[in-house]
CSV table of C-alpha atoms in Angstrom, one decimal:
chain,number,residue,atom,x,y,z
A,184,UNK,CA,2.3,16.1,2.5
A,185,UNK,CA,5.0,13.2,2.4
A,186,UNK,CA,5.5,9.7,2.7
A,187,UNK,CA,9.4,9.2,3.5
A,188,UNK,CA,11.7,11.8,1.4
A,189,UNK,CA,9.5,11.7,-1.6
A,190,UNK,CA,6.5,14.0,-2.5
A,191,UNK,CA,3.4,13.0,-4.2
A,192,UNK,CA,4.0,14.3,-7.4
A,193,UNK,CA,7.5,13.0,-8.2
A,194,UNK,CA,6.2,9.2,-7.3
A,195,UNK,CA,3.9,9.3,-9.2
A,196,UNK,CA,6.5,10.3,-12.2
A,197,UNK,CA,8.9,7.4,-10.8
A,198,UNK,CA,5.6,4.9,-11.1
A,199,UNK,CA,5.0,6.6,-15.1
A,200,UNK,CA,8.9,5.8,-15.4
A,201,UNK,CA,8.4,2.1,-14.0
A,202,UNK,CA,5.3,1.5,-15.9
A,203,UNK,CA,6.9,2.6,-18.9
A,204,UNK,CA,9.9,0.1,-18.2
A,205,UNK,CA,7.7,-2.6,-17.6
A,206,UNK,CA,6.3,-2.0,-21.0
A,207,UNK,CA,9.3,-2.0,-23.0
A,208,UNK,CA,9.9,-4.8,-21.3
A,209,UNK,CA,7.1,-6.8,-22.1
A,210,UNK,CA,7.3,-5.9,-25.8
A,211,UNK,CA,11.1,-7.1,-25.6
A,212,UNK,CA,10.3,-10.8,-24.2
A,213,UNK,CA,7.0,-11.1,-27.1
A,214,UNK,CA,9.8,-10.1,-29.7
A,215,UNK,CA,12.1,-12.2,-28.5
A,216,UNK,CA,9.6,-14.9,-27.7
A,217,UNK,CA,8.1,-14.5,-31.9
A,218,UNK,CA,11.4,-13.6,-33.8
A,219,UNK,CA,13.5,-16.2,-31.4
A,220,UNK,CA,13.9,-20.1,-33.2
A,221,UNK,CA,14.6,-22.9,-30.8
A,222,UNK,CA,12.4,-22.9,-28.3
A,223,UNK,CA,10.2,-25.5,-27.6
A,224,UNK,CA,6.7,-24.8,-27.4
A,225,UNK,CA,6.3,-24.9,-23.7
A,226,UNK,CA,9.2,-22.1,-23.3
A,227,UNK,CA,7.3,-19.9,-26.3
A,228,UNK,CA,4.3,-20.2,-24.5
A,229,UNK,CA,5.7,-19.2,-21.5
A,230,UNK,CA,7.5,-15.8,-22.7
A,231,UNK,CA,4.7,-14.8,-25.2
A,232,UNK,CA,2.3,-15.2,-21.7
A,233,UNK,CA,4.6,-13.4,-19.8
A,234,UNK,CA,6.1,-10.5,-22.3
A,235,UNK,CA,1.6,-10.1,-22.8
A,236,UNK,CA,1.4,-9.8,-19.4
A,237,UNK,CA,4.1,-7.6,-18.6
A,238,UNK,CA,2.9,-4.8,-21.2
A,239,UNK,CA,-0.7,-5.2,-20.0
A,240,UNK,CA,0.4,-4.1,-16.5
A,241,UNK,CA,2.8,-1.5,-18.1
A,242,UNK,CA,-0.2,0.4,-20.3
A,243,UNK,CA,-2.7,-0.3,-17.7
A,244,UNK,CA,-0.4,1.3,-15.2
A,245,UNK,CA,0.9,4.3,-16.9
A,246,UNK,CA,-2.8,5.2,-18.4
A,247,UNK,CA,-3.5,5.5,-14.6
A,248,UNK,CA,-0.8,7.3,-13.9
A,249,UNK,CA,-1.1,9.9,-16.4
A,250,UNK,CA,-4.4,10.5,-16.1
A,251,UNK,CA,-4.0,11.1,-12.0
A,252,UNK,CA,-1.2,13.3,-13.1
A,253,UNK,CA,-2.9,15.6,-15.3
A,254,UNK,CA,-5.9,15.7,-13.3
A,255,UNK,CA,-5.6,17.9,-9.7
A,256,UNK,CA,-8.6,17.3,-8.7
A,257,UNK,CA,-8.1,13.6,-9.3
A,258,UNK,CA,-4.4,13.5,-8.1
A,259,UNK,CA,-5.3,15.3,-4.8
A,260,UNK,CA,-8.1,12.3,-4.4
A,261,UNK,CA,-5.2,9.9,-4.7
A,262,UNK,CA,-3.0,11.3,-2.7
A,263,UNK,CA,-5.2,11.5,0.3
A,264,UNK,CA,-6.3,8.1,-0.6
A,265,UNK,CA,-2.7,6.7,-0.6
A,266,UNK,CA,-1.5,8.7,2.1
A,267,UNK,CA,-4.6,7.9,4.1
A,268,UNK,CA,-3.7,6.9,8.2
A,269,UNK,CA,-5.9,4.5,8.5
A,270,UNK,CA,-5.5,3.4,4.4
A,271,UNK,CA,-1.7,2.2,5.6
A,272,UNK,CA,-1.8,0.7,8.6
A,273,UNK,CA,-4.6,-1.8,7.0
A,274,UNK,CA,-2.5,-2.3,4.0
A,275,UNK,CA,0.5,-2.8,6.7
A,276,UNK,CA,-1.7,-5.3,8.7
A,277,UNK,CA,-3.0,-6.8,5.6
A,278,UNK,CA,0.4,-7.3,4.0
A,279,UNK,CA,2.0,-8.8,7.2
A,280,UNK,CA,-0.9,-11.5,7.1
A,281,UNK,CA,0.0,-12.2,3.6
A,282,UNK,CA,3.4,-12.8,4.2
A,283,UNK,CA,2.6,-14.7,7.3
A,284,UNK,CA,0.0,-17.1,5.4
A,285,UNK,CA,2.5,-17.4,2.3
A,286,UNK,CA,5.0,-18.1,4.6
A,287,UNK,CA,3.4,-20.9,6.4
A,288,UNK,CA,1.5,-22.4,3.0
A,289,UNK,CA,5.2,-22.8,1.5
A,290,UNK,CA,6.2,-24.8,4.2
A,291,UNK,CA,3.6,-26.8,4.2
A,292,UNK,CA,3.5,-27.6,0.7
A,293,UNK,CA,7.2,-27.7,0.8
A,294,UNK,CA,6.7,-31.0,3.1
A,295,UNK,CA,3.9,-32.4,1.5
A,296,UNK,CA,6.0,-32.2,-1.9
A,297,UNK,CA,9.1,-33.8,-0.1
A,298,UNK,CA,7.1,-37.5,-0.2
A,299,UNK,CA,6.8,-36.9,-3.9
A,300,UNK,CA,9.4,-34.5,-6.0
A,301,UNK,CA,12.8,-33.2,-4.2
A,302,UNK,CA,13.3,-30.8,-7.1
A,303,UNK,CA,9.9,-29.3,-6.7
A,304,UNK,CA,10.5,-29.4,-2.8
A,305,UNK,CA,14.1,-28.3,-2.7
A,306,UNK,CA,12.8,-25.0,-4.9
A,307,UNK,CA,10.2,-24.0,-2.5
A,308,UNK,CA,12.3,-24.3,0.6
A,309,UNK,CA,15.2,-22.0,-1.6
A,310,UNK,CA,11.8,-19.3,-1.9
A,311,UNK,CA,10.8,-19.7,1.6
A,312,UNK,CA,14.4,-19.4,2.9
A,313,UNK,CA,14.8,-15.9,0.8
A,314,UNK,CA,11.4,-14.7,2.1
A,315,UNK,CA,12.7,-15.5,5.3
A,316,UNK,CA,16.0,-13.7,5.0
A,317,UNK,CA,14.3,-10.7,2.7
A,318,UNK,CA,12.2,-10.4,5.9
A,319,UNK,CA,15.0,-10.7,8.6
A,320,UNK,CA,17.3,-7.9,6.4
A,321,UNK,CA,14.4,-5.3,5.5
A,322,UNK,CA,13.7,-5.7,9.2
A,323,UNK,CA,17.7,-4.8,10.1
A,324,UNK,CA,17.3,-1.9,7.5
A,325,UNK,CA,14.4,-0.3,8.7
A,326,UNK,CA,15.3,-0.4,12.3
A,327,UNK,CA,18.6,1.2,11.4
A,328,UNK,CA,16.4,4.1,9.7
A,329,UNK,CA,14.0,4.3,11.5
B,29,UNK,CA,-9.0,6.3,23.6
B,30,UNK,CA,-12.4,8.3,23.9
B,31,UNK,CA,-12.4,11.6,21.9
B,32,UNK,CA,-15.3,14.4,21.1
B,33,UNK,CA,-14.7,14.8,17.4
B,34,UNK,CA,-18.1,13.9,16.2
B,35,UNK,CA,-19.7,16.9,19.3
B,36,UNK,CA,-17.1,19.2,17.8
B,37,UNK,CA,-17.7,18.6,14.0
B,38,UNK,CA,-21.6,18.9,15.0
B,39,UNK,CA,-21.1,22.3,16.9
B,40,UNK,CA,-19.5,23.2,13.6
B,41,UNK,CA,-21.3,22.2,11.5
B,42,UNK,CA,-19.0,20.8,9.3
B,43,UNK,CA,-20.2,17.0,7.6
B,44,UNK,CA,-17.7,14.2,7.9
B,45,UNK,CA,-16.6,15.0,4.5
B,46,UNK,CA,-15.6,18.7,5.0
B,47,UNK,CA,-13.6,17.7,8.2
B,48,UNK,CA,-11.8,15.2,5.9
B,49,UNK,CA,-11.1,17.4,3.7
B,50,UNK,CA,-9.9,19.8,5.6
B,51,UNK,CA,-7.8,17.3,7.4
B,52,UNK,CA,-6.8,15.8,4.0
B,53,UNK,CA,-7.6,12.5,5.5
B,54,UNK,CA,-10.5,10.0,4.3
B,55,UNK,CA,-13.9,10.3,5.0
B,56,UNK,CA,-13.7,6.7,6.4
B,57,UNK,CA,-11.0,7.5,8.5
B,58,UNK,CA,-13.1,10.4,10.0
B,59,UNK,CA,-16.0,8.1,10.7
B,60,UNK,CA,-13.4,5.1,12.7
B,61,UNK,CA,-12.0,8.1,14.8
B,62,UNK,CA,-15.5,9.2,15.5
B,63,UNK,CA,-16.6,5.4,16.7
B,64,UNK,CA,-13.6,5.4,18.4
B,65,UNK,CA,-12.1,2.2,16.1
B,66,UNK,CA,-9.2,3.8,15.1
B,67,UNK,CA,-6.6,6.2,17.4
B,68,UNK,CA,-5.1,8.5,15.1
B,69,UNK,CA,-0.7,9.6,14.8
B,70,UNK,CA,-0.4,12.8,16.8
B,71,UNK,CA,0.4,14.0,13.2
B,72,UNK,CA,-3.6,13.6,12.3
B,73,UNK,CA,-4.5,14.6,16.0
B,74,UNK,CA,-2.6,18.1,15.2
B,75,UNK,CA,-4.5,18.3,12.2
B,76,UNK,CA,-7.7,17.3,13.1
B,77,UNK,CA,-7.2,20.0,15.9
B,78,UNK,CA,-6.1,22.6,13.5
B,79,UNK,CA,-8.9,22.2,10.9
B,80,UNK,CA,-11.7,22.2,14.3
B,81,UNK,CA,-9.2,25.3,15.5
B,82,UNK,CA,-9.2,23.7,18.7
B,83,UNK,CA,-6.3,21.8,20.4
B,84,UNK,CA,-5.5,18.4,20.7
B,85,UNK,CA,-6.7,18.1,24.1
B,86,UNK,CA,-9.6,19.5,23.4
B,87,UNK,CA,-10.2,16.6,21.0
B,88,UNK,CA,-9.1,13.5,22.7
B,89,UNK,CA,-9.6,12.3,26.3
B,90,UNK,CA,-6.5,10.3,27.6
B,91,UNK,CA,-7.7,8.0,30.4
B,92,UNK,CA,-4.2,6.5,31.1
Protein backbone atom coordinates (compact mmCIF):
# COMPACT_ATOMS: atom_id res chain seq x y z
CA UNK A 1 0.00 0.00 0.00
CA UNK A 2 0.98 3.69 -0.96
CA UNK A 3 0.40 7.15 -0.34
CA UNK A 4 1.81 9.17 -3.45
CA UNK A 5 5.19 7.53 -4.86
CA UNK A 6 6.46 6.59 -1.58
CA UNK A 7 6.00 3.29 0.47
CA UNK A 8 5.50 2.90 4.09
CA UNK A 9 8.72 1.78 5.03
CA UNK A 10 11.06 4.22 3.29
CA UNK A 11 8.90 7.31 4.99
CA UNK A 12 9.30 6.23 7.80
CA UNK A 13 13.30 6.12 7.17
CA UNK A 14 12.93 9.85 5.62
CA UNK A 15 10.91 10.84 9.13
CA UNK A 16 14.17 8.79 11.24
CA UNK A 17 16.42 11.06 8.80
CA UNK A 18 14.37 14.35 9.64
CA UNK A 19 14.14 13.57 13.23
CA UNK A 20 17.61 13.02 13.40
CA UNK A 21 18.26 16.50 11.56
CA UNK A 22 16.12 18.23 13.87
CA UNK A 23 18.22 16.92 16.66
CA UNK A 24 21.46 17.96 15.51
CA UNK A 25 19.97 20.83 15.07
CA UNK A 26 18.77 21.59 18.34
CA UNK A 27 22.03 20.65 19.98
CA UNK A 28 23.74 23.17 17.44
CA UNK A 29 21.48 26.43 18.45
CA UNK A 30 22.08 25.19 22.70
CA UNK A 31 25.81 25.21 21.76
CA UNK A 32 25.78 28.08 20.06
CA UNK A 33 23.29 29.69 22.39
CA UNK A 34 25.96 28.52 25.84
CA UNK A 35 29.49 28.87 24.06
CA UNK A 36 28.25 32.17 22.05
CA UNK A 37 29.20 35.82 24.10
CA UNK A 38 27.16 38.82 23.21
CA UNK A 39 23.80 38.12 23.45
CA UNK A 40 21.63 39.69 25.59
CA UNK A 41 19.73 37.75 27.86
CA UNK A 42 16.44 37.86 26.11
CA UNK A 43 18.16 36.41 22.66
CA UNK A 44 20.01 33.47 25.08
CA UNK A 45 16.85 32.72 26.44
CA UNK A 46 15.30 32.50 23.31
CA UNK A 47 17.83 30.05 21.43
CA UNK A 48 18.58 27.90 24.60
CA UNK A 49 14.38 27.51 24.55
CA UNK A 50 14.32 26.88 21.10
CA UNK A 51 17.71 24.57 20.43
CA UNK A 52 15.78 22.46 23.93
CA UNK A 53 12.87 22.32 22.06
CA UNK A 54 14.10 21.35 18.87
CA UNK A 55 16.03 18.21 20.27
CA UNK A 56 13.06 17.22 22.44
CA UNK A 57 11.01 16.83 19.23
CA UNK A 58 14.03 15.29 17.40
CA UNK A 59 14.58 12.29 20.22
CA UNK A 60 10.94 12.09 20.88
CA UNK A 61 10.44 11.59 17.19
CA UNK A 62 13.05 9.25 16.12
CA UNK A 63 12.40 6.94 19.43
CA UNK A 64 9.00 6.60 17.77
CA UNK A 65 10.15 6.05 14.68
CA UNK A 66 12.58 3.35 15.43
CA UNK A 67 10.61 1.58 17.53
CA UNK A 68 7.59 1.42 14.66
CA UNK A 69 10.43 0.39 12.44
CA UNK A 70 11.73 -2.51 14.17
CA UNK A 71 8.44 -3.62 15.30
CA UNK A 72 6.03 -5.38 12.17
CA UNK A 73 3.48 -5.94 14.12
CA UNK A 74 3.58 -2.37 15.35
CA UNK A 75 4.56 -0.74 11.88
CA UNK A 76 1.71 -2.60 10.09
CA UNK A 77 -0.70 -0.87 12.96
CA UNK A 78 0.71 2.42 11.81
CA UNK A 79 0.57 2.09 8.57
CA UNK A 80 -3.09 1.18 8.50
CA UNK A 81 -3.60 3.95 10.96
CA UNK A 82 -1.84 6.61 8.73
CA UNK A 83 -3.10 5.32 5.66
CA UNK A 84 -6.51 4.97 7.08
CA UNK A 85 -9.61 6.55 4.46
CA UNK A 86 -11.47 7.90 6.74
CA UNK A 87 -8.12 8.78 9.14
CA UNK A 88 -7.23 11.42 6.06
CA UNK A 89 -10.03 12.96 4.92
CA UNK A 90 -10.68 14.09 8.81
CA UNK A 91 -7.14 15.21 9.11
CA UNK A 92 -7.75 17.01 5.50
CA UNK A 93 -11.03 18.52 6.88
CA UNK A 94 -9.55 19.26 10.14
CA UNK A 95 -6.42 20.97 8.69
CA UNK A 96 -8.44 23.16 6.15
CA UNK A 97 -10.39 24.44 9.34
CA UNK A 98 -7.16 25.26 10.85
CA UNK A 99 -5.98 27.18 8.25
CA UNK A 100 -9.23 28.79 7.70
CA UNK A 101 -9.53 29.87 11.51
CA UNK A 102 -5.67 30.94 11.54
CA UNK A 103 -6.32 32.68 8.55
CA UNK A 104 -9.19 34.79 9.74
CA UNK A 105 -7.65 35.24 13.60
CA UNK A 106 -4.52 36.94 11.90
CA UNK A 107 -6.57 39.30 10.30
CA UNK A 108 -8.30 40.10 12.92
CA UNK A 109 -5.61 40.63 15.27
CA UNK A 110 -3.67 42.21 12.47
CA UNK A 111 -6.42 45.14 12.64
CA UNK A 112 -6.91 45.29 16.15
CA UNK A 113 -2.96 45.75 16.43
CA UNK A 114 -3.03 48.46 13.60
CA UNK A 115 -4.67 51.07 16.50
CA UNK A 116 -1.71 50.19 18.55
CA UNK A 117 1.92 48.91 16.99
CA UNK A 118 2.49 49.11 13.02
CA UNK A 119 5.58 46.88 13.47
CA UNK A 120 3.68 44.29 15.28
CA UNK A 121 0.78 44.85 12.61
CA UNK A 122 2.84 45.16 9.46
CA UNK A 123 4.49 41.52 10.61
CA UNK A 124 1.29 39.78 10.79
CA UNK A 125 -0.13 41.00 7.57
CA UNK A 126 3.57 39.81 5.86
CA UNK A 127 2.54 36.08 7.67
CA UNK A 128 -0.99 36.24 6.59
CA UNK A 129 -0.07 37.42 2.99
CA UNK A 130 2.47 34.16 2.70
CA UNK A 131 -0.17 31.85 4.06
CA UNK A 132 -2.26 33.32 1.58
CA UNK A 133 0.08 32.91 -1.36
CA UNK A 134 1.58 29.29 0.23
CA UNK A 135 -2.12 28.43 -0.17
CA UNK A 136 -2.85 29.90 -3.64
CA UNK A 137 0.74 28.08 -5.13
CA UNK A 138 0.32 24.55 -3.38
CA UNK A 139 -3.17 24.81 -4.78
CA UNK A 140 -1.62 25.64 -8.61
CA UNK A 141 0.86 22.66 -7.83
CA UNK A 142 -1.48 20.13 -6.84
CA UNK A 143 -3.90 20.73 -9.61
CA UNK A 144 -1.12 20.45 -12.04
CA UNK A 145 -0.44 16.92 -10.50
CA UNK A 146 -3.16 15.85 -9.77
CA UNK B 1 -25.18 5.87 -0.13
CA UNK B 2 -26.95 2.78 1.56
CA UNK B 3 -24.76 -0.36 1.49
CA UNK B 4 -25.12 -4.13 3.18
CA UNK B 5 -21.68 -4.50 4.66
CA UNK B 6 -22.80 -5.07 8.23
CA UNK B 7 -25.64 -8.27 6.63
CA UNK B 8 -22.58 -9.45 4.70
CA UNK B 9 -19.89 -9.35 7.55
CA UNK B 10 -22.74 -11.00 9.79
CA UNK B 11 -23.52 -13.90 7.17
CA UNK B 12 -19.76 -14.28 7.52
CA UNK B 13 -19.19 -14.17 10.45
CA UNK B 14 -16.36 -12.09 10.44
CA UNK B 15 -16.28 -9.15 13.67
CA UNK B 16 -15.69 -5.66 12.55
CA UNK B 17 -12.15 -6.08 13.35
CA UNK B 18 -11.30 -9.13 11.04
CA UNK B 19 -13.08 -7.26 8.13
CA UNK B 20 -10.65 -4.43 8.96
CA UNK B 21 -8.03 -6.28 8.92
CA UNK B 22 -8.57 -7.95 6.08
CA UNK B 23 -9.33 -4.73 4.37
CA UNK B 24 -6.29 -3.16 6.03
CA UNK B 25 -8.52 -0.30 6.97
CA UNK B 26 -9.51 0.80 10.68
CA UNK B 27 -11.92 -0.68 12.66
CA UNK B 28 -13.56 2.74 13.03
CA UNK B 29 -13.73 3.13 9.47
CA UNK B 30 -15.58 -0.20 9.20
CA UNK B 31 -18.11 0.83 11.79
CA UNK B 32 -18.91 4.71 9.73
CA UNK B 33 -19.32 2.58 6.47
CA UNK B 34 -21.62 0.26 8.34
CA UNK B 35 -23.81 3.43 9.78
CA UNK B 36 -23.60 4.65 6.53
CA UNK B 37 -21.44 8.08 7.87
CA UNK B 38 -18.79 7.67 5.65
CA UNK B 39 -18.82 6.56 1.59
CA UNK B 40 -15.72 4.90 0.99
CA UNK B 41 -12.91 5.49 -2.49
CA UNK B 42 -13.79 2.80 -4.93
CA UNK B 43 -10.24 1.77 -3.93
CA UNK B 44 -11.69 0.56 -0.29
CA UNK B 45 -15.05 -0.44 -2.03
CA UNK B 46 -12.79 -2.99 -4.28
CA UNK B 47 -11.32 -4.09 -1.13
CA UNK B 48 -13.95 -4.33 1.12
CA UNK B 49 -15.57 -6.47 -1.84
CA UNK B 50 -12.43 -8.61 -2.20
CA UNK B 51 -11.90 -9.40 1.49
CA UNK B 52 -16.26 -10.34 1.70
CA UNK B 53 -15.35 -12.20 -1.97
CA UNK B 54 -18.22 -10.51 -3.27
CA UNK B 55 -18.43 -7.53 -5.65
CA UNK B 56 -18.80 -4.06 -5.29
CA UNK B 57 -22.35 -4.06 -6.19
CA UNK B 58 -23.11 -6.56 -4.15
CA UNK B 59 -21.96 -4.18 -1.33
CA UNK B 60 -23.27 -0.87 -2.01
CA UNK B 61 -26.69 0.23 -3.30
CA UNK B 62 -26.44 3.39 -5.64
CA UNK B 63 -29.77 5.19 -5.60
CA UNK B 64 -28.80 7.98 -8.05
Amino acid sequence: MRIGKMDFAKRLRLRAGCAVACLCIGLGVIIVSVVANGFDPYRHAFLLGLGTGLTGAGAVKLRQTLHVLRDPGKSRATRIEEEDERNRSIEMRSSQITFYIGAIALSIASVITAFYDQKVMHTLSIVLLLLLALKGISLLVLRRLG
Amino acid sequence: MENRLRELRRARGMTQQQLADAAEISRQTVIAIEAERFNPSVLLAFRLAKALGVTIEDIFIFEG
